[in-house]
PDB file of C-alpha atoms in Angstrom:
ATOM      1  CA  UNK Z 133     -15.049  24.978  45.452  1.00 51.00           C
ATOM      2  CA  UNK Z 134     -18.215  23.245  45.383  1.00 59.00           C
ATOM      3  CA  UNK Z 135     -18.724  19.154  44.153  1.00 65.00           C
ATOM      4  CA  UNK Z 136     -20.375  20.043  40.813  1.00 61.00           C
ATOM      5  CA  UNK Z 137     -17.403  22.687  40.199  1.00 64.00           C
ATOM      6  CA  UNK Z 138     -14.786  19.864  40.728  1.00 66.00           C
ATOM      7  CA  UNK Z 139     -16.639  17.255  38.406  1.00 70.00           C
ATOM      8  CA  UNK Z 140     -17.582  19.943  35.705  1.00 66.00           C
ATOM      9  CA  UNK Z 141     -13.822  20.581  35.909  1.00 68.00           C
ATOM     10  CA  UNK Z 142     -12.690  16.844  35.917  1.00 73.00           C
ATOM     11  CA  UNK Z 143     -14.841  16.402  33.372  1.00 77.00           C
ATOM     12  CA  UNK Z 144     -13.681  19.214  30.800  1.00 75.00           C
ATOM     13  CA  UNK Z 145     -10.141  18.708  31.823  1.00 79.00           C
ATOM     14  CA  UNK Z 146     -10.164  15.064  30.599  1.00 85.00           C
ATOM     15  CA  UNK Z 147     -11.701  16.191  27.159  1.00 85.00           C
ATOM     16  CA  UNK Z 148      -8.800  18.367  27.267  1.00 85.00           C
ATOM     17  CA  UNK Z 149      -5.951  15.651  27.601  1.00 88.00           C
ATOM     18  CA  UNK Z 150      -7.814  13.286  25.340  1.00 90.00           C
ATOM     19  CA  UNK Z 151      -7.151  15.746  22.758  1.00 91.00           C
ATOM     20  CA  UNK Z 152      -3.671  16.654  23.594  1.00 92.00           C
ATOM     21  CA  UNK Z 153      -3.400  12.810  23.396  1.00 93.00           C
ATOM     22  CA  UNK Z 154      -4.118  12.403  20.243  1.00 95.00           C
ATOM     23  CA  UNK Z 155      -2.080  15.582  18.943  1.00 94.00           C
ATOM     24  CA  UNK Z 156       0.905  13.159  20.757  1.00 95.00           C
ATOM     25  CA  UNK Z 157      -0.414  10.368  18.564  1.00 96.00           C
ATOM     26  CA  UNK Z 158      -0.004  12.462  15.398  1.00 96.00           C
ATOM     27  CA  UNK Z 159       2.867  13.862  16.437  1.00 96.00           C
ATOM     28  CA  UNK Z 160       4.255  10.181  16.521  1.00 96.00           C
ATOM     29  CA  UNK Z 161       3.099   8.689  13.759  1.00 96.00           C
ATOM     30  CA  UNK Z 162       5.020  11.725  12.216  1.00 96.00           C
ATOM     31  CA  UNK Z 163       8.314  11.045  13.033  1.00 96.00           C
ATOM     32  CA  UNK Z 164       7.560   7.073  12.615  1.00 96.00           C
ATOM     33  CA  UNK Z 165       6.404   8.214   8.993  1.00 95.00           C
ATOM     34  CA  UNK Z 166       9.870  10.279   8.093  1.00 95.00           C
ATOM     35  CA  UNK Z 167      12.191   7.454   9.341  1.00 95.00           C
ATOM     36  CA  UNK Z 168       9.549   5.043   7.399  1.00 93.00           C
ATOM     37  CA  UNK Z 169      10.208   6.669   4.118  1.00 94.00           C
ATOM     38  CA  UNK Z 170      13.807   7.211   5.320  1.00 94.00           C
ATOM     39  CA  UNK Z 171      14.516   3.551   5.328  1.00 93.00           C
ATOM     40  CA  UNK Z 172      12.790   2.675   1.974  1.00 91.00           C
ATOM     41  CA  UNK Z 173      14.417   5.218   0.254  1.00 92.00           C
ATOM     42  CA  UNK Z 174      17.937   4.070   1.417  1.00 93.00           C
ATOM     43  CA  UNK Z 175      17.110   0.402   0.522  1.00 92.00           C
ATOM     44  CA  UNK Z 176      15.923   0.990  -2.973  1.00 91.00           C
ATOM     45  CA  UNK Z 177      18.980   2.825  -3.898  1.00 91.00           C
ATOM     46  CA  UNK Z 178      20.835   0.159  -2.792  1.00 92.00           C
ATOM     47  CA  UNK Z 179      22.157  -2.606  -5.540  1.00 92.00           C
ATOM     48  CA  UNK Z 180      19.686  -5.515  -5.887  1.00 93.00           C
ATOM     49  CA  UNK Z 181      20.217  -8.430  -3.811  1.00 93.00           C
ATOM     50  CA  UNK Z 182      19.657 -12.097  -5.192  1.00 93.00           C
ATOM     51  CA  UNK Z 183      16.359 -13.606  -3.797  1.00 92.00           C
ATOM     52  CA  UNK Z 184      16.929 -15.995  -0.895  1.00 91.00           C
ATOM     53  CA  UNK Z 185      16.433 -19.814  -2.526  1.00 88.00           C
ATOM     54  CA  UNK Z 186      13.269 -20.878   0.418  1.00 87.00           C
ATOM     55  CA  UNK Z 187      11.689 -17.604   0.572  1.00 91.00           C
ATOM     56  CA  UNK Z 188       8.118 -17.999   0.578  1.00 90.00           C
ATOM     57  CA  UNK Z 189       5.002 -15.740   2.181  1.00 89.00           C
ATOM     58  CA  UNK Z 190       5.593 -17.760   5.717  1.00 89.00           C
ATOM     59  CA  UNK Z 191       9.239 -17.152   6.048  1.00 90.00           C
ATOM     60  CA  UNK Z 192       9.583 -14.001   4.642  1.00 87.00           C
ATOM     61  CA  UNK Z 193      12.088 -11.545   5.912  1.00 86.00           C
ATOM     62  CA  UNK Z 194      10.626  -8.161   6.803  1.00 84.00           C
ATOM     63  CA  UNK Z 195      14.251  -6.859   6.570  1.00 86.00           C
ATOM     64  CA  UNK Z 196      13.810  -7.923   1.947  1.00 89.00           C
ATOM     65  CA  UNK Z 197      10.390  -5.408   1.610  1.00 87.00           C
ATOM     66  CA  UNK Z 198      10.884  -2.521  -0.425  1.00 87.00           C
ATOM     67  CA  UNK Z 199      14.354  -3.706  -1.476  1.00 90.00           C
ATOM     68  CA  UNK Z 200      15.591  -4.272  -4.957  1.00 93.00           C
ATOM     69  CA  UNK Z 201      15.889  -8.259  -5.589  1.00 94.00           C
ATOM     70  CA  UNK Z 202      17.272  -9.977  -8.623  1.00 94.00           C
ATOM     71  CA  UNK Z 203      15.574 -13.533  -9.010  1.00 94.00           C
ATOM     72  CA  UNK Z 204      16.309 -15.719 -12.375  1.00 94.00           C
ATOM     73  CA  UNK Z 205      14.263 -18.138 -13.983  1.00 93.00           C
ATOM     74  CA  UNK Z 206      11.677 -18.170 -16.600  1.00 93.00           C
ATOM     75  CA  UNK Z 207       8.067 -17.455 -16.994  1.00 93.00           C
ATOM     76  CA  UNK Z 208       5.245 -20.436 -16.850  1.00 92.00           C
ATOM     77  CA  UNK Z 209       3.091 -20.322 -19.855  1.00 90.00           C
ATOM     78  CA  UNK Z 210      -0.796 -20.260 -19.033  1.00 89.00           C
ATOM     79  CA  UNK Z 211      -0.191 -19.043 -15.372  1.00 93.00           C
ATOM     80  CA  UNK Z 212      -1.407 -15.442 -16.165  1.00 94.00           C
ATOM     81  CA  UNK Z 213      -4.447 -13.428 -14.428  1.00 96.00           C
ATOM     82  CA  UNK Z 214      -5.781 -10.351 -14.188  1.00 95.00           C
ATOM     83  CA  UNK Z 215      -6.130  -7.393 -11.486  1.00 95.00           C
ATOM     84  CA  UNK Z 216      -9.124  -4.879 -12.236  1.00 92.00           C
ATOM     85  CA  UNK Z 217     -10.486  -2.439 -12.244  1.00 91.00           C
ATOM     86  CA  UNK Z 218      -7.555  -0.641 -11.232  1.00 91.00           C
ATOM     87  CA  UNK Z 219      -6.394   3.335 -11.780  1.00 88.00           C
ATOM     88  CA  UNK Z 220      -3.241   3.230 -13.773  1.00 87.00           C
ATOM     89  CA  UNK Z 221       0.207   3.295 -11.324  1.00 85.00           C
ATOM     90  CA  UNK Z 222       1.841   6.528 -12.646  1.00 76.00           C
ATOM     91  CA  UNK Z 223       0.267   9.962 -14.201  1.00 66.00           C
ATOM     92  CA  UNK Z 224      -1.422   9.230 -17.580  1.00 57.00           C
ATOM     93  CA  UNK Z 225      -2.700  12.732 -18.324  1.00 57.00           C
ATOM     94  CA  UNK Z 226       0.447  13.218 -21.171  1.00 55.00           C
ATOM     95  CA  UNK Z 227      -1.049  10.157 -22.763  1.00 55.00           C
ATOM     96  CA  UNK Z 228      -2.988   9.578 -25.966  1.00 51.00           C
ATOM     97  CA  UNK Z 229      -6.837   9.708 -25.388  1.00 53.00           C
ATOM     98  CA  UNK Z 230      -8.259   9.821 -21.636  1.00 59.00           C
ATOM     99  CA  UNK Z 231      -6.973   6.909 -19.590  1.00 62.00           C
ATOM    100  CA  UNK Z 232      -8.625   6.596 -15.811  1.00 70.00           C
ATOM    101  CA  UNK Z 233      -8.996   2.863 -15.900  1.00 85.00           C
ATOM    102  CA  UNK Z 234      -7.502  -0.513 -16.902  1.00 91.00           C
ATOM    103  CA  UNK Z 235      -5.915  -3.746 -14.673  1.00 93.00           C
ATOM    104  CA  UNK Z 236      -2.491  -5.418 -13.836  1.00 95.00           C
ATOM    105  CA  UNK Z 237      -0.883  -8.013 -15.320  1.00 95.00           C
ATOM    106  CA  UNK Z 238       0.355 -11.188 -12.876  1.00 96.00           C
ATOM    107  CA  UNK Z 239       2.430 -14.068 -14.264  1.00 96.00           C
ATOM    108  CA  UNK Z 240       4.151 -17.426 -12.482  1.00 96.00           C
ATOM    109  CA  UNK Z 241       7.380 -17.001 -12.430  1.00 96.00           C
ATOM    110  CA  UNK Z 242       9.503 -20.450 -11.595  1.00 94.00           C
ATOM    111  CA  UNK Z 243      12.971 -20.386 -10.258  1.00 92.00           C
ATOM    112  CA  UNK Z 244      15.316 -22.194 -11.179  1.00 87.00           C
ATOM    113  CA  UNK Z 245      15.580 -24.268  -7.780  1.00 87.00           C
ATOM    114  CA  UNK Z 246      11.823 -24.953  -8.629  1.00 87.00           C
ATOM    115  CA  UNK Z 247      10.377 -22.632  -6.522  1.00 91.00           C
ATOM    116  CA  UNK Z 248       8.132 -20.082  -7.718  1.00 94.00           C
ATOM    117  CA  UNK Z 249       7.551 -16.208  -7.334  1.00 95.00           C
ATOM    118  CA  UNK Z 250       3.913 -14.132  -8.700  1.00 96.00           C
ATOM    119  CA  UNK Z 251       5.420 -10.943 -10.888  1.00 96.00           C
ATOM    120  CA  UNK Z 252       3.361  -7.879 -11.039  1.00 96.00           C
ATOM    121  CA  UNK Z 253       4.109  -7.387 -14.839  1.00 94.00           C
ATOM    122  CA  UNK Z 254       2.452  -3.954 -15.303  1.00 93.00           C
ATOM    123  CA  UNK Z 255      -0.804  -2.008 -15.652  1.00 93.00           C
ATOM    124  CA  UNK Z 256      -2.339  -1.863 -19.408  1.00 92.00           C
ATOM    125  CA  UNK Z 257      -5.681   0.440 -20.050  1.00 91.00           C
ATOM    126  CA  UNK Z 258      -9.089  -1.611 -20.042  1.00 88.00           C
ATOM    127  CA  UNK Z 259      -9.393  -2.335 -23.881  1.00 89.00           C
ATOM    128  CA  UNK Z 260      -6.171  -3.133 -24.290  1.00 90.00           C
ATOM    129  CA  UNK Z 261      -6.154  -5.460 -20.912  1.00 88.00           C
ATOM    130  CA  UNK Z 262      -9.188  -6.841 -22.443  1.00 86.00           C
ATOM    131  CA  UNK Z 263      -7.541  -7.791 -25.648  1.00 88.00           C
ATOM    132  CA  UNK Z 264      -4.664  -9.426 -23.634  1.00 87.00           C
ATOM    133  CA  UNK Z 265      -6.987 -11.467 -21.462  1.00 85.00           C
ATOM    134  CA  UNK Z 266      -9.181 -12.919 -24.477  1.00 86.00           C
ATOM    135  CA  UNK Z 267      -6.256 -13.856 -26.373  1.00 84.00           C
ATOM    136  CA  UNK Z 268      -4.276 -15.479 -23.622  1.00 79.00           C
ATOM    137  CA  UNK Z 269      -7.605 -17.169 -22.596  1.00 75.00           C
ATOM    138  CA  UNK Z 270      -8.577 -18.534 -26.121  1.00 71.00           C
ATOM    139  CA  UNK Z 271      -5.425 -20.049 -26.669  1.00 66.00           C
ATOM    140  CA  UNK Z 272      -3.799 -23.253 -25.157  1.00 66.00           C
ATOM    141  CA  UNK Z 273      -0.389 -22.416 -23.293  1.00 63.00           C
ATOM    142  CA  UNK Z 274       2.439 -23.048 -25.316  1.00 63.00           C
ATOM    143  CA  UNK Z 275       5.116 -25.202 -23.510  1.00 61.00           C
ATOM    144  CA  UNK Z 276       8.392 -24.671 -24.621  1.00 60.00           C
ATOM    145  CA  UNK Z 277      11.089 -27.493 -24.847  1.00 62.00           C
ATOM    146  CA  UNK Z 278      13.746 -25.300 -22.928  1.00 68.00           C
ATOM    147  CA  UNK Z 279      12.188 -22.044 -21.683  1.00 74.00           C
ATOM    148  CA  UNK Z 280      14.147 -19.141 -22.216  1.00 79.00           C
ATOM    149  CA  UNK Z 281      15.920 -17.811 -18.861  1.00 87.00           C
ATOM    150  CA  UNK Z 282      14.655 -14.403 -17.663  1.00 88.00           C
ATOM    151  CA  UNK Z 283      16.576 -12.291 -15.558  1.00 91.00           C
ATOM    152  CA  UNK Z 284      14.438  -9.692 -13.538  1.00 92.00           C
ATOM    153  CA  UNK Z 285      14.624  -7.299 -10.709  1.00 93.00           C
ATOM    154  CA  UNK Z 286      11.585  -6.228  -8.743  1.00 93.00           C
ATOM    155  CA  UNK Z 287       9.855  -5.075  -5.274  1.00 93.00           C
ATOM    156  CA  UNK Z 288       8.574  -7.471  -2.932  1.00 92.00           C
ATOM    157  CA  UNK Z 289       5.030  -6.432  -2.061  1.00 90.00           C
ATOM    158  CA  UNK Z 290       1.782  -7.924   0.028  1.00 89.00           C
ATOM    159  CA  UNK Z 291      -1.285  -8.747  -0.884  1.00 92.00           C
ATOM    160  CA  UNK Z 292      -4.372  -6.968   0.040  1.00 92.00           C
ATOM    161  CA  UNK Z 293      -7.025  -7.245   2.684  1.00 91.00           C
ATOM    162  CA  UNK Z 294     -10.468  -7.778   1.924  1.00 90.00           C
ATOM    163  CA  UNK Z 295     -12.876  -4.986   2.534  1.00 89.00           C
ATOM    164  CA  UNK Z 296     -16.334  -5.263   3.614  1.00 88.00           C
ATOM    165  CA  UNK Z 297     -17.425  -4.076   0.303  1.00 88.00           C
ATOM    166  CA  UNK Z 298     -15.066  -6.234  -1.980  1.00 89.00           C
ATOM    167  CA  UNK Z 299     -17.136  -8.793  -4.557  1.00 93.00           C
ATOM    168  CA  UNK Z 300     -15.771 -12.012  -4.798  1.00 95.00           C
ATOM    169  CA  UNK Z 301     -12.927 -13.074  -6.848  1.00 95.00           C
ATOM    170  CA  UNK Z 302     -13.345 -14.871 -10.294  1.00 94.00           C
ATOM    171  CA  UNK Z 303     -10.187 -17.524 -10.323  1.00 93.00           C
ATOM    172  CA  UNK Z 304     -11.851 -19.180 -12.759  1.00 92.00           C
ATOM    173  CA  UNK Z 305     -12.586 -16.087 -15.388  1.00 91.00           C
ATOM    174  CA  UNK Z 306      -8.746 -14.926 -14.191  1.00 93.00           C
ATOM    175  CA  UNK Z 307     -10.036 -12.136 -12.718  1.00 94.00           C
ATOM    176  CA  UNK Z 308      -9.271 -10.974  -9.366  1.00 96.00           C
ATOM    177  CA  UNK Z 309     -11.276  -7.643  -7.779  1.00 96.00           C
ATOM    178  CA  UNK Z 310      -8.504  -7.501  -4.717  1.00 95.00           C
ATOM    179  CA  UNK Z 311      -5.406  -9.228  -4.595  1.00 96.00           C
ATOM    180  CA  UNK Z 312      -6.266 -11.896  -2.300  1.00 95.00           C
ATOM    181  CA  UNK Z 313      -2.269 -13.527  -2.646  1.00 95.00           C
ATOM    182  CA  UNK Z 314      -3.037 -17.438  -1.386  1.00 94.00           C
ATOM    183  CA  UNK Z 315      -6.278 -17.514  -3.561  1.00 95.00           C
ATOM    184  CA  UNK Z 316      -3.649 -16.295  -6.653  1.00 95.00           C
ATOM    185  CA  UNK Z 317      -0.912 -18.785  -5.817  1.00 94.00           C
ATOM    186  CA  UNK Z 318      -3.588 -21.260  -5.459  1.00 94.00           C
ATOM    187  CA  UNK Z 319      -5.591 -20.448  -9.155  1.00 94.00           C
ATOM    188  CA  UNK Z 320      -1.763 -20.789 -10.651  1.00 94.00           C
ATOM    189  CA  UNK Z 321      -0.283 -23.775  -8.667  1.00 92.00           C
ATOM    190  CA  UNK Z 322      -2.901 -25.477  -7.122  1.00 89.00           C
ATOM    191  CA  UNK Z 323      -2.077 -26.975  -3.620  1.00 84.00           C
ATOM    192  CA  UNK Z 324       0.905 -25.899  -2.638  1.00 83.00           C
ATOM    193  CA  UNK Z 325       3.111 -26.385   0.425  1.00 85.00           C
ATOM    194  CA  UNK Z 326       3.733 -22.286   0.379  1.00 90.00           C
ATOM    195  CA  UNK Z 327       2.483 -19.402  -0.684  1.00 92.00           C
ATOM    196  CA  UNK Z 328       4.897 -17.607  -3.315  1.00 93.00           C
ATOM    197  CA  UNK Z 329       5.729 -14.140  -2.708  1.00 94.00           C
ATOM    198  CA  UNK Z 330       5.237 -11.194  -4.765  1.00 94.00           C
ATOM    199  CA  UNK Z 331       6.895  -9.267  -6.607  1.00 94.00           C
ATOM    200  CA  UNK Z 332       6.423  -5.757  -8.779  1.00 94.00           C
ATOM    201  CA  UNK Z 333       8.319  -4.597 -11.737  1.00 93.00           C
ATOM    202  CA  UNK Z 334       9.201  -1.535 -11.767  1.00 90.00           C
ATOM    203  CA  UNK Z 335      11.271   1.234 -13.699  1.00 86.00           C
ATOM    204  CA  UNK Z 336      14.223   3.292 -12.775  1.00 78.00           C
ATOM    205  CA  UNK Z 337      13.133   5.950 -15.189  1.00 70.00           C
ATOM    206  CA  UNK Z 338      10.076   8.008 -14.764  1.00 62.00           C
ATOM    207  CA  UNK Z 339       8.525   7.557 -18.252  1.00 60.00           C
ATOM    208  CA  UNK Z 340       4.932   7.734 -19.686  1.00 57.00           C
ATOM    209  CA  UNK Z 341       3.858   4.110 -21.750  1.00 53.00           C
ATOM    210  CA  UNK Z 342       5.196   5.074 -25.682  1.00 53.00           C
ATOM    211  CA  UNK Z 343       1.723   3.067 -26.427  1.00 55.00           C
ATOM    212  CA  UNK Z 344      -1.410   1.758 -25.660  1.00 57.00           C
ATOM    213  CA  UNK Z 345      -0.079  -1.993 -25.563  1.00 69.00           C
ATOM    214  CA  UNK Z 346       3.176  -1.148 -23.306  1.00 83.00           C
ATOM    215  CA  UNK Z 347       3.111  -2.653 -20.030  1.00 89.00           C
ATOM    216  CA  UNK Z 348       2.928   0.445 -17.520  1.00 89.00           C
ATOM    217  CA  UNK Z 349       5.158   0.084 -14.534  1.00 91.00           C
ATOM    218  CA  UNK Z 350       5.193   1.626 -11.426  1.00 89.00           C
ATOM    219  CA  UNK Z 351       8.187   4.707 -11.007  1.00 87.00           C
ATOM    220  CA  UNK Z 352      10.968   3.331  -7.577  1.00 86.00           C
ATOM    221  CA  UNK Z 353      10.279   6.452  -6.154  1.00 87.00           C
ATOM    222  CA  UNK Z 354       6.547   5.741  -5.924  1.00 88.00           C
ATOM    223  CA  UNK Z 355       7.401   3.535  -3.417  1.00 88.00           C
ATOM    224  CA  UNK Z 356       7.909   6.443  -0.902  1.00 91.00           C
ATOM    225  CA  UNK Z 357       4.707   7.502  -1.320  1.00 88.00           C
ATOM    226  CA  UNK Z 358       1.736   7.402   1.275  1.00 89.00           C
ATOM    227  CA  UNK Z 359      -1.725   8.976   1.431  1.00 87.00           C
ATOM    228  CA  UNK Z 360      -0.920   9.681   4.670  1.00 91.00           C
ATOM    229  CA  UNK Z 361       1.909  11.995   4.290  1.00 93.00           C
ATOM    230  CA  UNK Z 362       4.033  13.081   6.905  1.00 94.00           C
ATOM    231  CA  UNK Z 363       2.838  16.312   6.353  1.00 94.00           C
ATOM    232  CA  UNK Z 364      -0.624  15.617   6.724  1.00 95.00           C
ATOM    233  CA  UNK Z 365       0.134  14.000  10.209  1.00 96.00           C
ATOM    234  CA  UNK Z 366       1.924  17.288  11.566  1.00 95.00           C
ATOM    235  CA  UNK Z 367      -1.189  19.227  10.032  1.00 95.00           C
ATOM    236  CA  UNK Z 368      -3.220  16.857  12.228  1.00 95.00           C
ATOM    237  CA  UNK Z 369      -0.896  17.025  15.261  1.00 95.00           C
ATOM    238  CA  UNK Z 370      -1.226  20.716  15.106  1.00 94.00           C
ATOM    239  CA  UNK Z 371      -5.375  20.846  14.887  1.00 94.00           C
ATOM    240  CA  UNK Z 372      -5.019  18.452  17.784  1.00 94.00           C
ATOM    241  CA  UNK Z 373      -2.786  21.027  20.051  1.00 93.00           C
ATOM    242  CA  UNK Z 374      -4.362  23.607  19.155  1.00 93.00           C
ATOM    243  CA  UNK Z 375      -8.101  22.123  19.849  1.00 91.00           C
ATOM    244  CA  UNK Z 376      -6.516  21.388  23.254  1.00 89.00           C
ATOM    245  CA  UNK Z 377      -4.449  24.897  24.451  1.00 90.00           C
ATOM    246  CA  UNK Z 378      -8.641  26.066  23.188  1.00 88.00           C
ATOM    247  CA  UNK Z 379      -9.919  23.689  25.612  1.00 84.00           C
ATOM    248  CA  UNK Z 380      -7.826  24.666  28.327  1.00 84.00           C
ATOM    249  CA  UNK Z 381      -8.424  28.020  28.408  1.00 83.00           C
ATOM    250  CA  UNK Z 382     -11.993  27.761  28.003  1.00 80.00           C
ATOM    251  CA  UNK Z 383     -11.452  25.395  31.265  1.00 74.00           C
ATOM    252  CA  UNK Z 384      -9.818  28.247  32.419  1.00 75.00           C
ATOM    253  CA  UNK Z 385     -12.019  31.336  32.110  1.00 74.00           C
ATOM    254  CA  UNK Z 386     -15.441  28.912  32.679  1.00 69.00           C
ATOM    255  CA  UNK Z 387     -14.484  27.804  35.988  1.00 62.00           C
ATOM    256  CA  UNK Z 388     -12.296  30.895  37.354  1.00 66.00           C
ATOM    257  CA  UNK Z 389     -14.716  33.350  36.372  1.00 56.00           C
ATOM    258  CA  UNK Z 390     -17.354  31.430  38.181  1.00 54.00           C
ATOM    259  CA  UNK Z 391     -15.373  31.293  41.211  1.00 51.00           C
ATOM    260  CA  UNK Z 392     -14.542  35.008  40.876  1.00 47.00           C
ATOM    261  CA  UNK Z 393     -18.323  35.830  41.105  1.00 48.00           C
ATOM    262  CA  UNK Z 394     -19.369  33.732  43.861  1.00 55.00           C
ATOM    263  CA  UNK Z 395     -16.217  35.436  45.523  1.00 56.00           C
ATOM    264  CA  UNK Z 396     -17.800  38.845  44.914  1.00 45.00           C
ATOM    265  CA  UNK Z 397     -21.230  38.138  45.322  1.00 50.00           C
ATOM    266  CA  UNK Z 398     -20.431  36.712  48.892  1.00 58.00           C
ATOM    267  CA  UNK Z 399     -18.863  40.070  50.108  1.00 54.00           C
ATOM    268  CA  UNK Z 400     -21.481  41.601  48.851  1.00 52.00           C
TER     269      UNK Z 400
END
């Protein structure tokens, strides 16, 4: 077999197992995916846990994500700002009048150790969140002599990463564009020592919003949900393999027919 035989070969060959490669990748990420959605599943149908007293974005325990926590305290007037544009979090097409757009809801939530937690409140449609956001900004907080005690249960979540397209936040308007979480803590507390974790409402009942001013929460379930499903990964995987058993008998018949002819045009 001649030099240019064996480098067209080594050549081909590796284009080959790069491809079967990344069918292995796929095939991976799979599996990783089903025992991902496995383990969230199994920890939101456990009971809710209370929320640790010193947890804060630094220290938090990867083991508490996508588990139901119970956290008491109360609500800090004035502390509220606004995530938009956003799509709303569950199906809206049973809903009154066409509904594609609107924003989230996040409030300060203080402990009662004095710590404090950001709450996801809900998703309301763009008039409506509109409405909410010039009346809470036109009027001064009111500070209660005793705030009432709220007991709530929700999902701890992460903030976002900024994309190479996102505008800039508007702390000042209230208005956020991504969820950038230490710019939020710090438009609601200031300087802090730590960042306060987050955390989303949610409901245990798949229902549509009775009305255009409820708060729309996300469904528990929904928290098993990826773009990237598992079933799109073994889709992938199998392009992948298949691209590659292709390649290798293309391999195959390019390079053994070739040495088949020289074969036979040598005896002759």
């Amino acid at each position: 077999m001649q030099r240019g035989q064996l480098l067209g070969i080594g050549i081909f060959s590796s284009i080959v197992a790069g491809t079967a490669s990344m069918g292995v990748w796929q095939s991976n990420r799979y599996f990783w995916k089903v025992d991902l959605i496995e383990t969230r599943r199994q920890r939101l149908q456990e009971a809710p846990v209370p929320l640790p007293r010193d947890i804060s974005a630094e220290n938090v325990n990867a083991e508490l994500e996508h588990r139901q926590l119970a956290v008491e305290g109360h609500f800090v007037p004035g502390k509220t700002f606004y995530l938009y544009p956003r799509s709303p979090p569950i199906d809206m097409s049973e809903s009154k009048g066409k509904v594609s757009s609107g924003g989230f809801i996040y409030d300060l939530f203080e402990r009662a150790n004095g710590t404090s937690v950001i709450v996801n409140r809900g998703w309301l449609p763009k008039d409506e969140m509109e409405k909410h956001m010039a009346l809470t900004t036109s009027r001064p907080p009111q500070v209660e002599a005793a705030p009432a005690k709220v007991q709530l249960v929700g999902v701890m979540v992460q903030g976002e990463e900024e994309k190479t397209f996102s505008p800039p936040n508007e702390p000042k308007k209230r208005h956020f564009f991504w969820l950038n979480q230490p710019e939020l803590a710090h438009a609601m507390m200031g300087k802090t020592e730590y960042t306060p974790i987050l955390l989303e409402e949610f409901n245990d009942v798949l229902t549509t919003a009775k009305s255009a001013q409820e708060l729309v929460k996300k469904h528990k379930d929904q928290y098993l949900e990826f773009y990237m499903t598992p079933w799109k990964h073994a889709m992938y995987a199998g392009i992948w393999f298949s691209l590659a058993l292709m390649g290798t008998g293309m391999v195959f018949y390019r390079f053994r027919s070739t040495a088949v002819a020289k074969k036979v045009a040598k005896k002759l």
